[in-house]
Coordinates of C-alpha atoms and ligand atoms in Angstrom, one line a residue:
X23 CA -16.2 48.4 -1.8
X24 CA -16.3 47.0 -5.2
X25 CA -19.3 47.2 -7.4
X26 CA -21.2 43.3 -7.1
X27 CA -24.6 42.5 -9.1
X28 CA -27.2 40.2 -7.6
X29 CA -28.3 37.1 -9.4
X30 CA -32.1 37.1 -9.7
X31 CA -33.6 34.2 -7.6
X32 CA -32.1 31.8 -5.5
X33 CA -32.8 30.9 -2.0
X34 CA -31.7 31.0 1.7
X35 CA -31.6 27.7 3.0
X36 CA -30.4 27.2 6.6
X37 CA -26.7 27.0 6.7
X38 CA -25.7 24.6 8.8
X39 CA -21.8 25.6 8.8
X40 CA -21.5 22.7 12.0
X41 CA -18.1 22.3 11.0
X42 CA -17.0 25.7 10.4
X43 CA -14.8 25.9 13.7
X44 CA -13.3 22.3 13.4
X45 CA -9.5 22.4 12.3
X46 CA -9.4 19.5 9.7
X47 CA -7.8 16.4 10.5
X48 CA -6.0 13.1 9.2
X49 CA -7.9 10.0 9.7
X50 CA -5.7 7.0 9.8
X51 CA -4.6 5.1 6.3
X52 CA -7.7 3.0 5.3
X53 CA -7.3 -0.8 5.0
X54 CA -7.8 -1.0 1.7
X55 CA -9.3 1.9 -0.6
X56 CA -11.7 1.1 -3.8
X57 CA -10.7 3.6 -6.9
X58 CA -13.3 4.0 -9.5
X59 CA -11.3 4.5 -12.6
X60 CA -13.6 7.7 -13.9
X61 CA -14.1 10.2 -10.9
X62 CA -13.5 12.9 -13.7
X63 CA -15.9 14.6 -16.5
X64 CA -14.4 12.3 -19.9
X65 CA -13.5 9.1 -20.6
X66 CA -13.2 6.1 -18.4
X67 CA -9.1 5.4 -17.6
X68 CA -7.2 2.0 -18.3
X69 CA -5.5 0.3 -15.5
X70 CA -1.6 0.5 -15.9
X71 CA -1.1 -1.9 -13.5
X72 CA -2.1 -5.5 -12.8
X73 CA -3.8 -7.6 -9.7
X74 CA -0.5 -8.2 -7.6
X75 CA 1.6 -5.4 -8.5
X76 CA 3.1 -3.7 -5.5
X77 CA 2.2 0.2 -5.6
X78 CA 3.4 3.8 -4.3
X79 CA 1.5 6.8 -3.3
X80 CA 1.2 9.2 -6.3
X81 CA 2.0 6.3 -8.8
X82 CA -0.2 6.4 -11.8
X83 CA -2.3 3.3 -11.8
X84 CA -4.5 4.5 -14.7
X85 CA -4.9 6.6 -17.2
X86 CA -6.1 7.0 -20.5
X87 CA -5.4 8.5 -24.3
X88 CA -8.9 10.1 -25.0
X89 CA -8.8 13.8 -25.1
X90 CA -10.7 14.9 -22.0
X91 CA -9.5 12.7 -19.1
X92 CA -7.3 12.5 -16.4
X93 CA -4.8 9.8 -14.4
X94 CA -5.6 8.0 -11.7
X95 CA -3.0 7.4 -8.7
X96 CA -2.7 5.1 -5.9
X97 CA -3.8 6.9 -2.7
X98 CA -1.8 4.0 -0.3
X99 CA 1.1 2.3 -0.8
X100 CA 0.5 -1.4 -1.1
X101 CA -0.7 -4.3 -3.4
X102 CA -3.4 -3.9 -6.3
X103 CA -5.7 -7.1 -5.2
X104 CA -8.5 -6.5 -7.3
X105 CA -9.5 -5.1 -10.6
X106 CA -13.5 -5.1 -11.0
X107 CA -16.7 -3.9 -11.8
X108 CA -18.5 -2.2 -8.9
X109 CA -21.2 0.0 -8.9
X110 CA -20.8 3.5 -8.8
X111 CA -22.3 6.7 -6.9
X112 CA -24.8 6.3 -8.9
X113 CA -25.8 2.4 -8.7
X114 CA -24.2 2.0 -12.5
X115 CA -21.6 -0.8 -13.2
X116 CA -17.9 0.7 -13.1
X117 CA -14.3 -0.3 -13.2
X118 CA -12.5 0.0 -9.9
X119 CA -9.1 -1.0 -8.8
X120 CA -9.2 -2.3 -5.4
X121 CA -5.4 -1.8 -3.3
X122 CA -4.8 -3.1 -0.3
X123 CA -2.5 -0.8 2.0
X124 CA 0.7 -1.8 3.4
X125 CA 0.7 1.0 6.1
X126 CA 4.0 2.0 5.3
X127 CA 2.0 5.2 2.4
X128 CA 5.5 4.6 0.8
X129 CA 5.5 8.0 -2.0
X130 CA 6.4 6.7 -5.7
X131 CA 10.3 7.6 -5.8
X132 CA 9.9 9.2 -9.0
X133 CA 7.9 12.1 -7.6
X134 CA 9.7 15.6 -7.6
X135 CA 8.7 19.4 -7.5
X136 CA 7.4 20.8 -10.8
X137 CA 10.1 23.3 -11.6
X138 CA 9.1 24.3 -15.2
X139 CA 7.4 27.6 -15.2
X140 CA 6.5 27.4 -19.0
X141 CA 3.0 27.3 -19.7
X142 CA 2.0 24.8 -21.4
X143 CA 4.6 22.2 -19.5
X144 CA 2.8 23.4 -16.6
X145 CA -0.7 22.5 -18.2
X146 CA 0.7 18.7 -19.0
X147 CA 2.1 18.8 -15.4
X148 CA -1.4 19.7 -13.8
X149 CA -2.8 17.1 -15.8
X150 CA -0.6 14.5 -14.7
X151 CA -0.6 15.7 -11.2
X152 CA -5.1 14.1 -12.0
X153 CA -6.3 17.4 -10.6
X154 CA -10.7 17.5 -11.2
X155 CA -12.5 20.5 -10.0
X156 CA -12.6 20.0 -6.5
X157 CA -15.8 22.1 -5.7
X158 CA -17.9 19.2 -6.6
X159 CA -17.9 19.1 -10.4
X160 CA -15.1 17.4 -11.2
X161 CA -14.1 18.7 -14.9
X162 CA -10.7 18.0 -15.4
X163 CA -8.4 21.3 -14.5
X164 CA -5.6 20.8 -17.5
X165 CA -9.0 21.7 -19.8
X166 CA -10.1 24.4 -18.4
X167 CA -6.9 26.3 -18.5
X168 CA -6.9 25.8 -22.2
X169 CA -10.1 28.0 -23.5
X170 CA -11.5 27.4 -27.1
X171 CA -10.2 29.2 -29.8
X172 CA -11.5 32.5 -30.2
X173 CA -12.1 32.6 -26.4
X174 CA -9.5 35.2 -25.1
X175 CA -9.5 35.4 -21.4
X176 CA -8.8 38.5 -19.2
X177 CA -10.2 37.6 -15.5
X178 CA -9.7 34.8 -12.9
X179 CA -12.3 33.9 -10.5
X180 CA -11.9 32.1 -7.8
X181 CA -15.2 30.6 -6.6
X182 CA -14.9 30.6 -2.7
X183 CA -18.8 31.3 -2.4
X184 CA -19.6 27.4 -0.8
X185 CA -23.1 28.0 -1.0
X186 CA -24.4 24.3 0.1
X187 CA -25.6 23.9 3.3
X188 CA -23.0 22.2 5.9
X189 CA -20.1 22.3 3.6
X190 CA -16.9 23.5 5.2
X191 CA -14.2 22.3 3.1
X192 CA -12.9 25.5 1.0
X193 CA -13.9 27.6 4.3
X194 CA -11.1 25.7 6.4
X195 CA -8.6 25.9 3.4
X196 CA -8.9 29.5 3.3
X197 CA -8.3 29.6 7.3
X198 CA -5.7 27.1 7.3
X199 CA -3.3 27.7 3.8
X200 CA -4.8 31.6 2.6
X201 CA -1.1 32.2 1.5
X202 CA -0.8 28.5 -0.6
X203 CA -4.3 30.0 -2.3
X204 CA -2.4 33.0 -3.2
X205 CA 0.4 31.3 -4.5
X206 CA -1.6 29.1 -6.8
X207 CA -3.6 31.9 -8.0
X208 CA -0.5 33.8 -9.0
X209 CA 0.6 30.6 -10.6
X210 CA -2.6 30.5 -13.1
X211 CA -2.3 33.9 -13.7
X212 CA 1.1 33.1 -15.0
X213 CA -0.4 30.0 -17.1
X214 CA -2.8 32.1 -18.6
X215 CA -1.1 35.2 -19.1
X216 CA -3.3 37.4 -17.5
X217 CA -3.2 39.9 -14.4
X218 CA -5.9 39.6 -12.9
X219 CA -7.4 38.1 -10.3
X220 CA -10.9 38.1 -8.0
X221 CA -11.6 35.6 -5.0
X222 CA -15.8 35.5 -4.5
X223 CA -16.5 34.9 -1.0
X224 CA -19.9 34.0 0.3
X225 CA -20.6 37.4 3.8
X226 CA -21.1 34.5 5.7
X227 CA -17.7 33.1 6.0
X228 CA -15.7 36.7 7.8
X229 CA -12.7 34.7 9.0
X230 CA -11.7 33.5 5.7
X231 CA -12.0 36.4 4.1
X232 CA -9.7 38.3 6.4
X233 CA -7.2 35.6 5.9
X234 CA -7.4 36.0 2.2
X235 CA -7.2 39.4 2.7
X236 CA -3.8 39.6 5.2
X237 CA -2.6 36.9 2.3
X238 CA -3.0 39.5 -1.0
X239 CA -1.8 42.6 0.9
X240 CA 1.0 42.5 -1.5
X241 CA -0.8 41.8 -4.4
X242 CA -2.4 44.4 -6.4
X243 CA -3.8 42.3 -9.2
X244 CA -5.8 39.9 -6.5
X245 CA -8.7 41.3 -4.9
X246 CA -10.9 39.5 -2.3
X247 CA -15.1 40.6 -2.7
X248 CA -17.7 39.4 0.1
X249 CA -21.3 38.3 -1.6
X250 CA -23.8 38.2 -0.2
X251 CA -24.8 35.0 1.0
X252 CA -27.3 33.3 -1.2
X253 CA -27.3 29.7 -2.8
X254 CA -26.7 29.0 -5.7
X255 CA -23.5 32.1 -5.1
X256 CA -21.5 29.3 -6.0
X257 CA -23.1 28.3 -9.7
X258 CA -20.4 29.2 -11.9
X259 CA -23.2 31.8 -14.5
X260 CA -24.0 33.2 -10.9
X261 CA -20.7 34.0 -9.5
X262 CA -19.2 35.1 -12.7
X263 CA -22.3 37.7 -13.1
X264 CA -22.3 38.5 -9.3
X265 CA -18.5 39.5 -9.2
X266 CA -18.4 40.9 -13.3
X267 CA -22.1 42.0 -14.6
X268 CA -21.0 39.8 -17.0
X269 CA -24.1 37.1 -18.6
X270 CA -22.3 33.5 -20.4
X271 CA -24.3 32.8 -23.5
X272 CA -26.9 30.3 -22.9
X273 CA -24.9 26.9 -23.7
X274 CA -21.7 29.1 -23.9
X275 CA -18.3 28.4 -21.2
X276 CA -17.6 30.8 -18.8
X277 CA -14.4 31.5 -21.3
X278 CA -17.1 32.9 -23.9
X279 CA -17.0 36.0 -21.3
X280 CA -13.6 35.7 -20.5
X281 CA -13.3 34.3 -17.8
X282 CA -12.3 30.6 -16.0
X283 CA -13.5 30.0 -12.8
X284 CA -11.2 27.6 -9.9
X285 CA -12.5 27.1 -6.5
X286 CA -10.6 27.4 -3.4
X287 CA -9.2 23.6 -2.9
X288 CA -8.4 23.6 -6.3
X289 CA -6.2 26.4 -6.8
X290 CA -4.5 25.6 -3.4
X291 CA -3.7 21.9 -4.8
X292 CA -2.2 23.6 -7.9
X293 CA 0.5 25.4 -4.8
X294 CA 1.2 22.0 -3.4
X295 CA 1.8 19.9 -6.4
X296 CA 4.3 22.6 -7.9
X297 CA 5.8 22.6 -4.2
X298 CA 5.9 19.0 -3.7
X299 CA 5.3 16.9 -6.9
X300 CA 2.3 14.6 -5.1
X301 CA -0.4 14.1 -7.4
X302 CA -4.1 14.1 -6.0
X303 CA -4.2 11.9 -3.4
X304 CA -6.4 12.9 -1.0
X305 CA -9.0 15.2 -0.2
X306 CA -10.8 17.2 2.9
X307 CA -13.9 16.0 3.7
X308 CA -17.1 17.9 5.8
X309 CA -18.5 15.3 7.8
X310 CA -21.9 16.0 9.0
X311 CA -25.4 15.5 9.3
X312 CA -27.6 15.2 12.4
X313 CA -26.5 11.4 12.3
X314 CA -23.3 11.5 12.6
X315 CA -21.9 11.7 16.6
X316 CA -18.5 13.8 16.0
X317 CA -18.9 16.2 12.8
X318 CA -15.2 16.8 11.5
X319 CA -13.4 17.9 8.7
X320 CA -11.5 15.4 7.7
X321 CA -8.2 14.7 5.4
X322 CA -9.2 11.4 3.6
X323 CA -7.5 9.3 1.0
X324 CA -9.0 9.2 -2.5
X325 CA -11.0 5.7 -2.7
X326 CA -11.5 5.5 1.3
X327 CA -14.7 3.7 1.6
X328 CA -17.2 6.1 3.1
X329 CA -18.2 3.6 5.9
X330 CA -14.4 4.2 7.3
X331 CA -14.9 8.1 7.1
X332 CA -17.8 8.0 9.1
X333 CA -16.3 5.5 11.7
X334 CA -13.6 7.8 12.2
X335 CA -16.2 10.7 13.3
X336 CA -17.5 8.2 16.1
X337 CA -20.3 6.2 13.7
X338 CA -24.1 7.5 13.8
X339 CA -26.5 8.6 16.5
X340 CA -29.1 6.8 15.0
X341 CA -29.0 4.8 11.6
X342 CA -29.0 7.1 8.6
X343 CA -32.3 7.5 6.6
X344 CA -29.8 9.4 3.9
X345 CA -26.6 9.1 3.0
X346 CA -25.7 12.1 0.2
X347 CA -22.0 12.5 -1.0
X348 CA -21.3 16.8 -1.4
X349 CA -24.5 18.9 -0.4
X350 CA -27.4 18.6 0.4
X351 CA -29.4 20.1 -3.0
X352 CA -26.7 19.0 -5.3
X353 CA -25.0 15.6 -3.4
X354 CA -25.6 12.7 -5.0
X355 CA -26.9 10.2 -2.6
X356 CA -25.3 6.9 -1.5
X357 CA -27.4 3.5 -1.7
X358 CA -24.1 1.9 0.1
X359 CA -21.6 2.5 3.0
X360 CA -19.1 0.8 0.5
X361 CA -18.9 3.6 -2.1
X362 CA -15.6 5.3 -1.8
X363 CA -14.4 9.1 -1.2
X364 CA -13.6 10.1 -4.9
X365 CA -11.6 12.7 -5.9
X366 CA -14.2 15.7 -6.2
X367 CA -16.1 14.7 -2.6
X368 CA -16.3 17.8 -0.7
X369 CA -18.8 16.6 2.2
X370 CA -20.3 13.0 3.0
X371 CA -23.9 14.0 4.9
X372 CA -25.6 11.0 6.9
X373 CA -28.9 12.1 7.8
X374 CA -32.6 10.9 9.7
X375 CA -35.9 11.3 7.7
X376 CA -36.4 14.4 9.7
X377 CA -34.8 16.6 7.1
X378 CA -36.0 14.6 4.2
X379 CA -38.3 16.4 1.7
X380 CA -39.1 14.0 -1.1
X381 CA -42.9 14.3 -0.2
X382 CA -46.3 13.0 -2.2
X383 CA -46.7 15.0 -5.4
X384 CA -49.5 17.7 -5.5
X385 CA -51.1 19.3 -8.6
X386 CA -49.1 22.3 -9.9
X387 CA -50.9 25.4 -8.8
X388 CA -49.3 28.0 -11.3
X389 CA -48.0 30.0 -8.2
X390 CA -45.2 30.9 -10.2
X391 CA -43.1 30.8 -7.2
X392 CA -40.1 28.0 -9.1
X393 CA -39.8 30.6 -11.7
X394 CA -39.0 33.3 -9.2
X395 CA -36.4 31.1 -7.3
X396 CA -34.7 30.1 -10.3
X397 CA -31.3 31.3 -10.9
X398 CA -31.5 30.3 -14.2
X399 CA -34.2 32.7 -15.1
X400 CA -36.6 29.7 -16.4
X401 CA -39.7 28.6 -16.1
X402 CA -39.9 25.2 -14.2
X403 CA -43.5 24.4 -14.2
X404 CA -43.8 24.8 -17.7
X405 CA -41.2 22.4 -18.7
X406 CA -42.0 20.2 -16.2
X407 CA -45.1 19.7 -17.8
X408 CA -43.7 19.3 -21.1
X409 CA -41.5 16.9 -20.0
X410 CA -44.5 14.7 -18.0
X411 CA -46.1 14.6 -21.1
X412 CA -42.8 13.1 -23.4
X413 CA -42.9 16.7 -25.0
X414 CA -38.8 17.0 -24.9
X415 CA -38.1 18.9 -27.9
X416 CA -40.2 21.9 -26.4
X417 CA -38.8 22.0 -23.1
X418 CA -35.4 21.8 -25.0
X419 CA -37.2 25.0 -26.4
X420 CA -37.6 26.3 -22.7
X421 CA -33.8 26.0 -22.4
X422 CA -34.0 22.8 -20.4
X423 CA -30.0 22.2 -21.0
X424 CA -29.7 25.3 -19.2
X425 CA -30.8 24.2 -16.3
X426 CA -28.2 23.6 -13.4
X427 CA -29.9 21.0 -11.0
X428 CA -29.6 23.6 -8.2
X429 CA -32.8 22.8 -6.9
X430 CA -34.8 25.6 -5.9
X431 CA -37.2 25.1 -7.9
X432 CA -37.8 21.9 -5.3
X433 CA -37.3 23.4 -2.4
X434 CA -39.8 26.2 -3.3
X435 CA -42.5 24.2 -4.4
X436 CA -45.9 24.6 -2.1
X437 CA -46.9 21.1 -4.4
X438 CA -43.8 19.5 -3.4
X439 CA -43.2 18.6 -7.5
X440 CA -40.0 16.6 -8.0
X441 CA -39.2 19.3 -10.7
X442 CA -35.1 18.5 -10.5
X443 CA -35.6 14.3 -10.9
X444 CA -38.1 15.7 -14.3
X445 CA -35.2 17.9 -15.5
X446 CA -33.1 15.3 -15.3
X447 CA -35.2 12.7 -17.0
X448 CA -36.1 14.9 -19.4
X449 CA -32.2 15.8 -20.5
X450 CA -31.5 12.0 -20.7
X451 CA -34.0 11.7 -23.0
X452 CA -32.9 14.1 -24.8
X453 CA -29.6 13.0 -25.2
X454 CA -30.6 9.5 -26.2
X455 CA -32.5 11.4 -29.3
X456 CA -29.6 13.0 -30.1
X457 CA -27.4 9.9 -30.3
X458 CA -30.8 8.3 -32.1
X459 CA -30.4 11.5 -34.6
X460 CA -26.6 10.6 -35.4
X461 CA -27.2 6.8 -35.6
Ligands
SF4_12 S1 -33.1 23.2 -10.9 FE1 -33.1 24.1 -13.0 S2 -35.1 24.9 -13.3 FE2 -34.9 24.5 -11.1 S3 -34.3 26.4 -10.2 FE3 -32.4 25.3 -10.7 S4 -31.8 26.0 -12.7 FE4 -34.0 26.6 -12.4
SF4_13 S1 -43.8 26.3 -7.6 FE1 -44.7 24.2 -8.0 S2 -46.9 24.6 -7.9 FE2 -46.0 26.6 -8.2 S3 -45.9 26.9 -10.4 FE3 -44.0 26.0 -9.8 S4 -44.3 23.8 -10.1 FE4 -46.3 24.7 -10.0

C-alpha cells in the first residue's frame, strides 16, 4: 500500500451517498434552457449570435478575447429568443441567452473528433471544447494545463476524493466509464509531458475504486490510492499533501509543487471530446435532499432550469426550506427554481429546515475547537474577531486569503458563529481596498 499523509483537521459529516447505487440517467430535452454567459472563473463572454438566430448543439454562442475565459455553447438545438440580464446563483445581475429548443438536439455540422495529438493544439482544442473544472470550481481547464513559468510539473492528480455529503456524480463516472478516465488521463499526461499519474479516492467509495483499478491494470505510470474518508479529502492543498507529503505555498498554485490536479468528470470529458468533438454540453447531476421524492443522478443539459431537474425526480415531498446548488458545506444556495444547471453543477439539494444549521449567534467561548477542525491550519475565532471589528488588514495577517470556505469551522462551532459568511465578508472587503489602493 502506498505511503498517504493525513491532513490535520477536518471533519466527518454524515455521508449521505443516497444516490450512490442509482445508474445515471437522461432526463428529456428541456423546453427552453437559460445560459448565463460566465459559468467559468474569468471574464464574462459576448454573445456571437443574435435573438432569432436558429442554433445547433455544440455551436459556440459566446465567447470572449480576455485571457482567462472560455466559450459558451448551445446545449439544444433551436432558436435564440432572448438575450438578457438575469440574476445569477448568486442574486447578482448577469447576461443570459435564453434558447428555445426545437426538440430535434440537431449537433452543429461542423463538429468532428479532435485528431491532433500536439500539445498545445490540444490545449486550444480543450479550450474550445468550454471545459471548467467540473468538481465544483469551475476554473477554466485550457489554464490549468499551462503552469506559470518557472513551475515545472512532474505529477498528475486526479481528485476523485468527493468529499461533500450526498454527492454522487464522479462516483457513478468512475462505475460507469473507469476505462474513458483512463484514457483521458493518459491523454494529459501526454499534454504535459509527464509520466505520471495518481487517482485519490475517498475508502468510502470501494466499487469505484476497483473499477479504476481493473481499468489501469495495463498502466504502470497510473496508480489508484484509497484515503481515508474525511472532508475536505477533496480541497485541492489537502489531496495534494494527502497523496504527496507535499505543502503549496500559502497563496502559491498547486503547480508551485508540481503538480495539477483534475477531477474525475473532468478528465473523462477530456476522452469524450477527443473521441467525439461535442463541446460541454451537458452535465450529471446528484439529485437529492430529504425533499426530493425520487433521488437520481441525472444527465442534464447545461442551462436546464433547476425547477425541470427536480420535476424529473418526481417534484418534492414537502416544499423545500433550502435549495443549495453542489454540496451541502460549499453549495451555493438557490433563492429561485428558475436558476439554471451551469456548467460546473455537480448536485442540486432541496432540503426541509430539519437539516438547517444557520442558528442564533452565541458569544465565542475560546474552545479552540474551529482551529482544530480547520484544514487550513488557522485560527478562525481570531480572525473572526478581527473581521467583526473592520480590522481586515490583520486578519489578512492571519492568512485570511487562505482560507477555503470549507466550513468546518461552522459546523464545529458549540456558539454556532457564522465564521464562513465573516470570511467571506471579510475577503470582499479586502479586495475592494485593494482596488481602492490601485485607484
Ligand atoms: S472555512 Fe476557512 S477558517 Fe474555517 S475551517 Fe475552512 S479553511 Fe479554516
Ligand atoms: S469554535 Fe466557536 S466558540 Fe470555539 S473558539 Fe472557535 S469561534 Fe469561538
Amino acid at each position: 500500500m502506498p505511503k498517504t499523509w493525513y491532513f490535520k483537521g477536518g471533519i466527518h459529516p454524515q455521508e449521505n451517498k443516497n444516490t450512490a447505487d442509482h445508474e445515471s440517467v437522461t432526463m428529456p430535452i428541456p423546453k427552453r434552457v437559460i445560459l448565463p454567459l460566465r459559468q467559468h472563473i474569468g471574464a464574462i463572454c459576448e454573445p456571437t449570435v443574435e435573438v432569432g438566430d436558429q442554433v445547433f448543439v455544440g455551436q459556440v454562442v459566446a465567447d470572449s478575447t480576455a485571457t482567462i475565459s472560455v466559450p459558451i455553447h448551445a446545449s439544444v438545438s433551436g432558436k435564440v429568443v432572448g438575450l438578457e440580464n438575469i440574476p445569477n446563483a448568486t442574486g447578482k445581475p448577469m447576461p443570459a441567452m435564453v434558447i428555445e429548443s426545437d426538440g430535434l438536439q440537431t449537433p452543429d455540422p461542423a463538429i468532428a473528433p479532435i485528431t491532433t495529438r500536439d500539445p498545445d493544439e490540444l490545449i486550444k482544442a480543450i479550450r474550445d471544447s468550454g471545459l471548467v473544472g467540473l468538481g465544483g470550481a469551475g476554473f477554466p481547464t485550457w489554464f490549468k494545463l499551462k503552469p506559470p513559468p518557472g513551475d515545472k510539473l512532474d505529477l498528475l492528480l486526479i481528485n476523485g476524493a468527493e468529499c461533500e455529503s450526498y454527492i454522487t456524480s464522479d462516483y457513478r463516472e468512475m462505475i460507469e466509464n473507469s476505462p474513458g478516465v483512463i484514457r483521458g488521463i493518459k491523454l494529459v499526461l501526454h499534454i504535459l509531458g509527464i509520466d505520471r499519474a495518481i487517482i485519490g479516492v475517498e475508502d468510502n467509495k470501494q466499487i469505484g475504486i476497483d473499477r479504476l483499478i481493473k481499468a489501469c491494470n495495463d498502466e504502470p505510470q497510473i496508480s489508484v490510492i484509497p484515503l481515508k474518508t474525511r472532508y475536505p479529502q477533496g480541497g485541492e492543498k489537502q489531496l495534494i499533501y494527502a497523496l504527496t507529503g507535499r505543502r503549496v505555498p500559502s497563496g502559491g498554485l498547486p503547480s508551485a509543487v508540481g503538480v495539477l490536479v483534475l477531477s474525475i468528470n473532468t478528465i473523462s470529458f477530456i476522452d469524450e471530446y477527443v473521441t467525439t468533438g461535442m463541446p460541454l454540453v451537458k452535465r450529471r447531476v446528484t439529485v437529492d435532499g430529504d425533499c426530493v421524492r425520487n433521488p437520481k443522478n441525472v444527465w442534464v443539459p447545461v442551462g436546464t432550469p433547476i425547477a425541470d431537474v427536480f420535476e424529473f425526480c418526481g417534484g418534492f415531498k414537502e416544499p423545500p426550506d433550502k435549495l443549495i446548488m453542489g454540496g451541502p458545506m460549499m453549495g451555493v444556495t438557490q433563492y429561485s427554481l428558475k436558476n439554471s444547471v451551469l456548467k460546473q453543477t455537480n448536485a442540486l439539494l432541496a432540503m426541509t429546515s430539519r437539516f438547517d444549521r444557520t442558528r442564533d449567534e452565541y458569544a465565542c467561548l475560546r474552545c479552540g475547537k474551529c482551529a482544530d477542525a480547520c484544514p487550513m491550519r488557522l485560527q478562525p475565532w481570531r480572525m473572526n474577531a478581527d473581521i467583526r471589528i473592520r480590522e481586515f488588514e490583520r486578519a489578512r495577517e492571519l492568512h485570511l486569503l487562505d482560507c477555503i470556505e470549507c466550513g468546518c469551522c461552522s459546523y464545529v462551532c458549540p456558539s454556532q458563529i457564522h465564521l464562513v459568511q465573516t470570511f467571506r465578508l471579510g475577503k470582499a472587503e479586502l479586495q475592494k481596498l485593494r482596488k481602492k489602493e490601485k485607484n
